[in-house]
């Protein structure tokens, strides 16, 4: 029986392919960066054709390195940068313009107008999201308005829209399948997460012709087969989920109340809320985790914009670090931050503050402050921002969080995870495989094609590499949080005047 699974992990800066065996071990992988385009201040674009080529290259390269035959691969799972918007020709599969990336702020004014127009509540009720330029709808509307002839062609049924998963499925299946999954559809601002359908009122609000939308299929199931010419054999595309939801699945957070945090460029905390779409009072998003059969799992999501990126800034902007990994030893060379507190609001603040006008702020500097104190304060901030997300989540979910599972590049930092445990007073669990995004996509596919018989079988694979437990006393924790919130207040609204 075929036992290997291929994950296509299409990220914001690179495409990756990882091949796993049935026990979740990595057999081979390959990755390739692609071009980032910044045509104007605040605009971010990708070339969808280059994304496809880089992803195909990685799949072929990983397969070659694994020494496996294409017929050994039981199924392909796709996970992807979310919200990024692609429009392509139905006939040729060619994109009609650059893809508008989730980070792109070109439609911010349109979103502010929607809020001023009183649409925010209706949008939140239906989609679980905010009217923000982050999500796909206003990007798609922008393309239909600004690319010559696009609206007429879309209305004639000649153009297709999709997030990156959808575009990859289209290409992988030789143009025969136009589909997406609910975890991606739920990020468009066009999908009603309660009825689990594209929403007519929202399509009208954003002037989107229904004919260009992909079919929404369960995250775990057969979407189609790859065109034989691509990988040498037809392979079922059998699992699809957006990157953060795939990481939650890869962390085996299958039960209601289970939580994971990813420490990447940004930080993303997701909680499984089971079959209930929990509406947030604390600035979290309500979204779909995955759909298996007709069973939908919902999640609450909190995001911090700058997490590991703050370490990048110390390295590349300030030049006080040679590498990201160096931050651990340097921060550990001092016993504390010497009262320095850094709020890394370099691009504003996300959950729970949602303040686009907040800016990075370092307070408490004295004559004795060294770069080690600044670096230590940066790691503390990465943990403290996550405490704010955890607090918001506990409030909304009305339940205590028992433990936090972690992944992402910066979770290699032991000091950071000890701080996280201390500041949040929770056990922090780091799995052996921190490629959780790719693993989640592979496991969704594995469940669909029968490599796994149940979620329980998947969970048997998870191995914990290390657990961090709290060592800080209550008074010190309270003081730390108090100082953090005082510093956040000083960062808020800085750029508003
Ligand atoms: P993404 O997938 O968002 O591009 P990764 O999950 O690869 O990001 O994580 C990379 C981020 O983690 C970078 O911002 C980097 O500065 C940070 N990082 C990597 N290693 C460490 C480390 N040992 N300590 C602190 N931060 C780190």
XYZ file of C-alpha atoms and ligand atoms in Angstrom:
524
model
C 0.000 0.000 0.000
C 1.208 3.550 -0.797
C 2.322 5.178 2.444
C 3.999 8.456 1.478
C 2.399 11.888 1.473
C 3.499 15.038 -0.321
C 2.861 18.497 1.116
C 3.026 21.589 -1.078
C 3.640 24.480 1.297
C 3.205 27.676 -0.691
C 4.371 30.517 1.596
C 4.665 34.272 1.216
C 8.367 34.338 0.397
C 9.082 30.774 -0.715
C 7.466 27.611 -2.018
C 8.312 24.312 -0.296
C 7.597 20.679 -0.813
C 7.994 18.106 1.960
C 7.497 14.368 1.540
C 6.508 12.539 4.740
C 6.307 8.854 5.555
C 3.290 7.461 7.403
C 4.919 8.178 10.779
C 5.306 11.868 10.008
C 9.060 11.677 9.374
C 10.450 13.929 6.652
C 11.779 11.819 3.775
C 12.846 14.689 1.519
C 12.167 18.364 0.976
C 12.962 21.206 -1.381
C 12.284 24.916 -1.320
C 12.590 27.886 -3.617
C 12.224 31.604 -3.019
C 10.368 33.765 -5.495
C 10.202 37.476 -6.299
C 8.427 40.026 -4.113
C 7.175 43.087 -5.987
C 6.593 46.426 -4.222
C 5.338 48.674 -7.029
C 4.226 51.476 -4.664
C 4.469 52.232 -0.950
C 2.225 49.739 0.864
C 1.635 47.576 -2.243
C 2.798 43.950 -2.423
C 2.466 41.699 -5.480
C 3.507 38.219 -6.610
C 3.680 36.683 -10.061
C 1.311 33.702 -9.824
C 3.069 32.069 -12.770
C 6.370 32.208 -10.849
C 4.625 30.811 -7.769
C 3.384 27.878 -9.832
C 6.787 27.272 -11.432
C 8.568 27.397 -8.050
C 6.038 25.040 -6.517
C 6.307 22.579 -9.394
C 10.101 22.723 -9.231
C 9.984 21.917 -5.481
C 7.606 18.987 -5.989
C 9.814 17.483 -8.707
C 13.005 18.148 -6.750
C 11.699 16.657 -3.484
C 10.446 13.598 -5.354
C 13.864 13.164 -6.961
C 15.687 13.567 -3.621
C 13.352 11.070 -1.915
C 14.263 8.335 -4.390
C 10.576 7.419 -4.502
C 8.496 6.813 -7.606
C 5.501 9.108 -8.159
C 3.322 6.027 -7.730
C 4.605 5.745 -4.117
C 2.858 9.010 -3.211
C -0.605 8.286 -1.842
C -1.793 11.870 -1.908
C -0.876 15.549 -2.072
C -1.851 18.133 0.529
C -1.726 21.854 -0.234
C -1.201 24.606 2.313
C -0.726 28.197 1.331
C -0.305 31.860 2.132
C -3.845 32.973 2.747
C -5.988 35.752 1.236
C -3.595 36.452 -1.671
C -5.775 37.006 -4.713
C -5.265 35.519 -8.183
C -7.405 36.031 -11.295
C -6.720 33.883 -14.339
C -8.176 32.971 -17.725
C -10.416 29.962 -17.741
C -9.250 29.007 -21.215
C -5.471 29.221 -20.805
C -4.902 29.193 -17.009
C -2.856 32.404 -17.421
C -3.074 35.051 -14.678
C -4.422 38.340 -16.088
C -2.419 40.533 -13.672
C -0.080 40.272 -10.682
C -1.471 38.485 -7.632
C -2.344 40.944 -4.844
C -0.656 39.698 -1.680
C -2.348 39.598 1.734
C 0.085 42.261 3.004
C -0.941 44.752 0.303
C -2.684 47.848 1.703
C -3.935 49.328 -1.600
C -7.598 48.846 -0.641
C -7.326 50.314 2.874
C -9.408 53.371 1.938
C -12.150 51.169 0.487
C -12.241 49.250 3.779
C -12.423 52.444 5.827
C -15.361 53.537 3.637
C -17.129 50.234 4.340
C -16.750 50.849 8.069
C -17.977 54.441 7.719
C -20.932 53.047 5.764
C -21.891 50.855 8.715
C -21.104 47.535 6.998
C -18.679 46.173 9.600
C -21.250 44.420 11.761
C -22.966 42.640 8.855
C -19.574 41.537 7.536
C -18.488 40.298 10.945
C -21.689 38.369 11.513
C -21.441 36.560 8.207
C -17.706 36.074 7.781
C -16.233 36.309 11.312
C -13.772 38.901 9.910
C -13.307 42.668 9.808
C -13.523 44.798 6.680
C -9.759 45.015 6.272
C -7.520 45.225 3.207
C -5.863 42.019 4.440
C -8.735 39.871 3.093
C -9.410 39.003 -0.563
C -12.718 40.684 -1.460
C -11.495 44.255 -1.917
C -8.391 42.991 -3.756
C -10.579 41.103 -6.218
C -12.870 44.122 -6.568
C -9.784 46.256 -7.255
C -8.665 43.920 -10.066
C -12.116 43.897 -11.668
C -12.206 47.688 -11.543
C -8.640 48.478 -12.620
C -7.553 45.781 -15.062
C -8.860 46.683 -18.493
C -11.756 44.559 -19.622
C -11.629 42.360 -16.525
C -15.151 42.999 -15.295
C -16.761 42.324 -18.689
C -14.709 39.179 -19.166
C -15.541 37.978 -15.652
C -19.223 38.568 -16.301
C -18.970 36.551 -19.539
C -17.519 33.683 -17.475
C -14.037 33.913 -19.035
C -12.112 34.650 -15.831
C -11.652 32.682 -12.614
C -10.787 33.883 -9.113
C -9.007 31.932 -6.447
C -6.663 32.130 -3.509
C -3.274 30.482 -4.119
C -4.504 26.969 -3.194
C -7.163 27.283 -5.859
C -4.724 28.401 -8.529
C -2.382 25.508 -7.692
C -5.246 22.991 -7.831
C -6.225 24.378 -11.236
C -2.708 23.996 -12.573
C -2.062 20.618 -10.913
C -5.215 19.156 -12.438
C -4.427 20.488 -15.902
C -7.197 23.084 -15.685
C -9.949 20.591 -14.943
C -10.767 21.548 -11.335
C -11.611 25.014 -10.004
C -12.018 24.540 -6.264
C -10.928 25.676 -2.827
C -11.537 24.582 0.765
C -13.502 26.375 3.505
C -10.394 27.435 5.483
C -9.299 29.465 2.460
C -12.784 30.542 1.359
C -13.347 31.850 4.896
C -10.565 34.418 4.372
C -12.071 36.097 1.334
C -14.768 38.202 3.058
C -17.208 36.643 0.558
C -17.957 33.371 2.353
C -20.635 32.918 4.987
C -19.055 30.702 7.657
C -22.463 29.722 9.087
C -24.178 28.608 5.864
C -20.781 27.519 4.448
C -21.606 29.141 1.110
C -20.589 32.144 -0.952
C -22.878 34.913 0.223
C -25.063 36.731 -2.326
C -25.248 39.942 -0.288
C -21.459 40.112 0.053
C -20.930 39.345 -3.648
C -23.226 42.252 -4.420
C -21.484 44.566 -1.939
C -18.094 43.896 -3.573
C -19.483 43.635 -7.143
C -18.158 40.106 -7.707
C -19.728 37.892 -10.434
C -20.541 34.504 -8.859
C -19.374 32.657 -11.983
C -15.725 33.364 -11.197
C -15.745 31.757 -7.732
C -14.293 28.322 -7.044
C -16.367 25.441 -5.790
C -15.852 24.947 -2.042
C -14.995 21.333 -1.221
C -14.150 19.786 2.201
C -10.522 20.341 3.302
C -10.065 16.580 3.503
C -11.213 14.804 0.320
C -10.304 14.248 -3.300
C -10.149 17.525 -5.216
C -8.817 15.907 -8.383
C -5.747 14.133 -9.778
C -2.543 15.695 -10.995
C -1.996 15.800 -14.732
C 0.342 12.870 -15.497
C 2.818 15.072 -17.355
C 3.649 17.021 -14.179
C 4.999 14.415 -11.752
C 5.018 11.269 -13.857
C 1.810 9.720 -12.540
C -1.645 10.909 -11.576
C -1.625 11.648 -7.830
C -4.757 12.634 -5.903
C -4.846 16.174 -4.507
C -6.572 15.193 -1.299
C -6.077 17.845 1.392
C -6.174 21.660 1.375
C -5.930 24.213 4.194
C -4.612 27.739 4.701
C -1.226 27.878 6.412
C -2.333 28.702 9.969
C -5.183 26.212 9.955
C -2.870 23.543 8.524
C -0.427 24.229 11.379
C -3.245 23.744 13.906
C -4.072 20.429 12.211
C -0.377 19.491 12.046
C -0.119 20.127 15.802
C -3.000 17.629 16.225
C -5.157 20.245 17.970
C -8.222 18.149 17.153
C -10.153 18.771 20.365
C -12.131 21.851 21.310
C -10.010 24.206 23.446
C -6.642 23.111 22.026
C -4.350 25.986 21.041
C -1.200 26.497 18.981
C 1.007 29.520 18.455
C 3.312 30.053 15.494
C 6.360 32.288 16.007
C 7.229 33.244 12.443
C 7.629 36.639 10.818
C 4.305 37.401 12.494
C 2.653 35.462 15.271
C -0.582 33.498 14.980
C -2.518 31.971 17.836
C -5.367 29.634 16.878
C -7.834 27.830 19.102
C -10.049 24.941 18.032
C -13.615 25.838 19.090
C -15.205 22.650 17.759
C -18.476 22.935 15.862
C -19.249 26.375 17.323
C -18.315 29.597 15.553
C -17.493 31.669 18.645
C -18.042 35.356 18.095
C -15.282 37.484 19.621
C -15.642 40.437 21.967
C -11.858 40.900 22.179
C -10.747 41.573 18.635
C -10.123 37.969 17.557
C -11.263 36.628 14.194
C -13.713 33.763 13.900
C -12.868 31.469 11.036
C -12.998 27.920 9.706
C -10.266 25.490 10.752
C -11.155 22.673 8.361
C -14.029 20.602 7.055
C -13.925 16.814 7.121
C -16.982 15.220 5.490
C -19.805 17.531 6.547
C -18.176 18.223 9.924
C -16.894 21.800 10.192
C -14.331 22.746 12.849
C -14.221 26.439 13.707
C -11.338 28.389 15.196
C -10.633 31.663 16.940
C -7.560 33.429 15.610
C -5.392 36.189 17.001
C -2.494 37.750 15.138
C 0.507 39.880 15.961
C 2.042 41.539 12.901
C 5.639 41.656 14.079
C 7.012 38.659 15.969
C 10.264 37.134 14.580
C 10.372 40.190 12.325
C 11.440 42.198 15.396
C 14.552 40.007 15.592
C 15.110 40.571 11.866
C 14.946 44.307 12.526
C 17.587 44.049 15.280
C 19.771 42.151 12.820
C 19.194 44.088 9.589
C 17.889 47.466 10.765
C 19.934 48.111 13.907
C 22.761 45.696 13.123
C 23.081 44.600 16.766
C 22.730 40.898 15.944
C 24.739 38.805 13.491
C 22.003 36.193 13.174
C 18.542 35.493 14.588
C 19.870 32.476 16.486
C 22.444 34.682 18.284
C 19.590 36.408 20.120
C 19.295 33.580 22.633
C 22.847 33.649 24.003
C 23.017 37.441 23.973
C 19.723 37.810 25.846
C 20.813 35.145 28.322
C 24.013 37.081 29.055
C 21.987 39.510 31.201
C 19.662 38.434 34.040
C 16.840 40.783 33.000
C 16.103 43.669 30.640
C 17.262 46.304 33.161
C 13.705 47.717 33.038
C 13.771 48.146 29.263
C 10.489 47.365 27.524
C 10.126 47.145 23.744
C 6.743 47.275 22.027
C 7.497 46.080 18.469
C 4.534 47.848 16.866
C 6.643 48.434 13.757
C 3.598 48.151 11.467
C 0.894 48.969 14.012
C -0.701 46.599 16.502
C -2.990 43.652 15.716
C -5.093 41.656 18.178
C -6.433 42.821 20.609
C -5.537 46.508 19.988
C -6.099 46.829 16.216
C -4.251 50.126 16.096
C -2.692 50.862 12.686
C -1.224 54.076 14.115
C 0.792 52.439 16.917
C 4.552 52.442 16.318
C 7.590 50.689 17.766
C 8.522 52.053 21.167
C 11.430 51.287 23.485
C 10.982 52.658 27.006
C 13.012 52.460 30.218
C 16.448 53.053 28.646
C 19.134 54.165 31.100
C 22.907 54.732 31.034
C 23.454 51.055 31.810
C 21.373 49.749 28.889
C 23.281 47.522 26.447
C 22.325 45.739 23.250
C 21.862 42.583 25.332
C 19.074 44.297 27.262
C 17.404 45.407 24.031
C 17.625 41.908 22.581
C 16.231 40.403 25.784
C 13.393 42.942 25.759
C 12.617 41.924 22.164
C 12.272 38.250 23.081
C 10.127 39.244 26.052
C 7.893 41.279 23.741
C 7.406 38.271 21.444
C 6.139 36.332 24.468
C 4.145 39.219 25.985
C 2.245 39.894 22.740
C 1.246 36.228 22.810
C 0.023 36.606 26.418
C -2.353 39.314 25.177
C -3.668 36.920 22.529
C -4.055 34.112 25.063
C -5.974 36.412 27.429
C -8.308 37.514 24.638
C -8.901 33.909 23.692
C -9.618 32.724 27.232
C -12.113 35.553 27.596
C -13.939 34.770 24.341
C -13.916 31.015 24.712
C -14.897 31.227 28.391
C -12.486 28.431 29.191
C -8.990 28.057 30.572
C -6.287 27.028 28.133
C -4.492 23.940 29.472
C -1.290 24.142 27.394
C 0.180 25.876 24.351
C 1.687 23.989 21.411
C 4.273 26.000 19.501
C 5.974 26.077 16.102
C 7.539 28.504 13.612
C 11.172 29.536 13.121
C 11.612 31.420 16.405
C 10.363 28.525 18.550
C 13.889 27.121 18.245
C 14.728 29.740 20.905
C 14.598 28.036 24.339
C 14.805 31.293 26.273
C 11.804 32.655 24.376
C 9.733 29.580 25.217
C 10.737 29.712 28.894
C 9.647 33.366 28.953
C 6.390 32.342 27.287
C 5.769 29.735 29.946
C 6.607 32.186 32.746
C 4.544 35.094 31.439
C 1.486 33.022 30.493
C 1.775 30.574 33.399
C 1.219 27.668 30.993
C 3.132 24.589 29.899
C 4.623 25.227 26.450
C 4.905 22.142 24.267
C 7.375 21.989 21.377
C 6.867 19.034 19.016
C 9.729 17.100 17.443
C 8.528 18.081 13.963
C 8.188 21.857 13.725
C 7.243 21.653 10.016
C 3.680 21.589 11.298
C 2.157 23.516 8.391
C 3.368 21.016 5.807
C 2.599 18.104 8.118
C -0.960 19.332 8.620
C -1.575 19.458 4.862
C -0.030 16.017 4.380
C -2.129 14.570 7.192
C -5.361 16.004 5.758
C -4.496 14.269 2.489
C -3.498 11.086 4.323
C -6.855 10.942 6.057
C -8.662 11.422 2.737
C -6.816 8.646 0.894
C -6.876 6.136 3.765
C -3.213 6.274 4.868
C -4.818 7.139 8.222
C -8.090 5.650 9.386
C -8.890 8.346 11.945
C -7.698 11.499 13.676
C -6.610 9.301 16.582
C -4.243 7.431 14.284
C -2.725 10.738 13.139
C -2.325 11.923 16.739
C -0.344 8.771 17.565
C 2.440 10.191 15.386
C 2.996 13.340 17.395
C 6.208 13.386 19.409
C 6.973 16.078 21.988
C 10.553 17.296 21.854
C 10.433 19.471 24.994
C 7.947 20.964 27.450
C 8.676 24.269 29.222
C 6.973 24.825 32.596
C 6.465 28.076 34.528
C 9.177 29.104 36.985
C 8.153 32.684 37.723
C 6.320 33.724 40.884
C 2.947 35.404 40.642
C 4.077 38.839 41.849
C 6.877 39.042 39.279
C 4.495 37.943 36.512
C 1.960 40.591 37.448
C 4.638 43.283 37.483
C 5.898 42.170 34.077
C 2.406 42.356 32.543
C 1.686 45.679 34.207
C 4.869 47.199 32.746
C 4.121 45.714 29.341
C 0.662 47.275 29.231
C 2.051 50.624 30.377
C 4.521 50.459 27.492
C 1.808 49.452 24.994
C -0.164 52.552 25.980
C 2.828 54.700 25.130
C 3.126 53.067 21.671
C -0.566 53.419 20.776
C -1.763 56.094 18.335
C 1.779 57.444 17.918
C 1.469 58.040 14.167
C -2.110 59.324 14.293
C -1.210 63.033 14.521
P 7.929 32.653 8.115
O 7.417 31.280 7.799
O 6.895 33.580 8.689
O 8.709 33.288 6.999
P 9.690 31.267 9.997
O 8.697 30.402 10.686
O 10.673 30.657 9.072
O 8.979 32.515 9.315
O 10.491 32.060 11.149
C 11.437 33.006 10.816
C 11.395 34.135 11.840
O 11.852 33.656 13.098
C 12.313 35.260 11.444
O 11.602 36.468 11.623
C 13.492 35.176 12.394
O 13.939 36.468 12.772
C 12.931 34.453 13.588
N 13.897 33.526 14.200
C 14.506 32.470 13.622
N 15.317 31.838 14.496
C 15.203 32.504 15.671
C 15.781 32.343 16.975
N 16.608 31.340 17.255
N 15.412 33.230 17.935
C 14.544 34.227 17.676
N 13.984 34.422 16.483
C 14.303 33.581 15.485
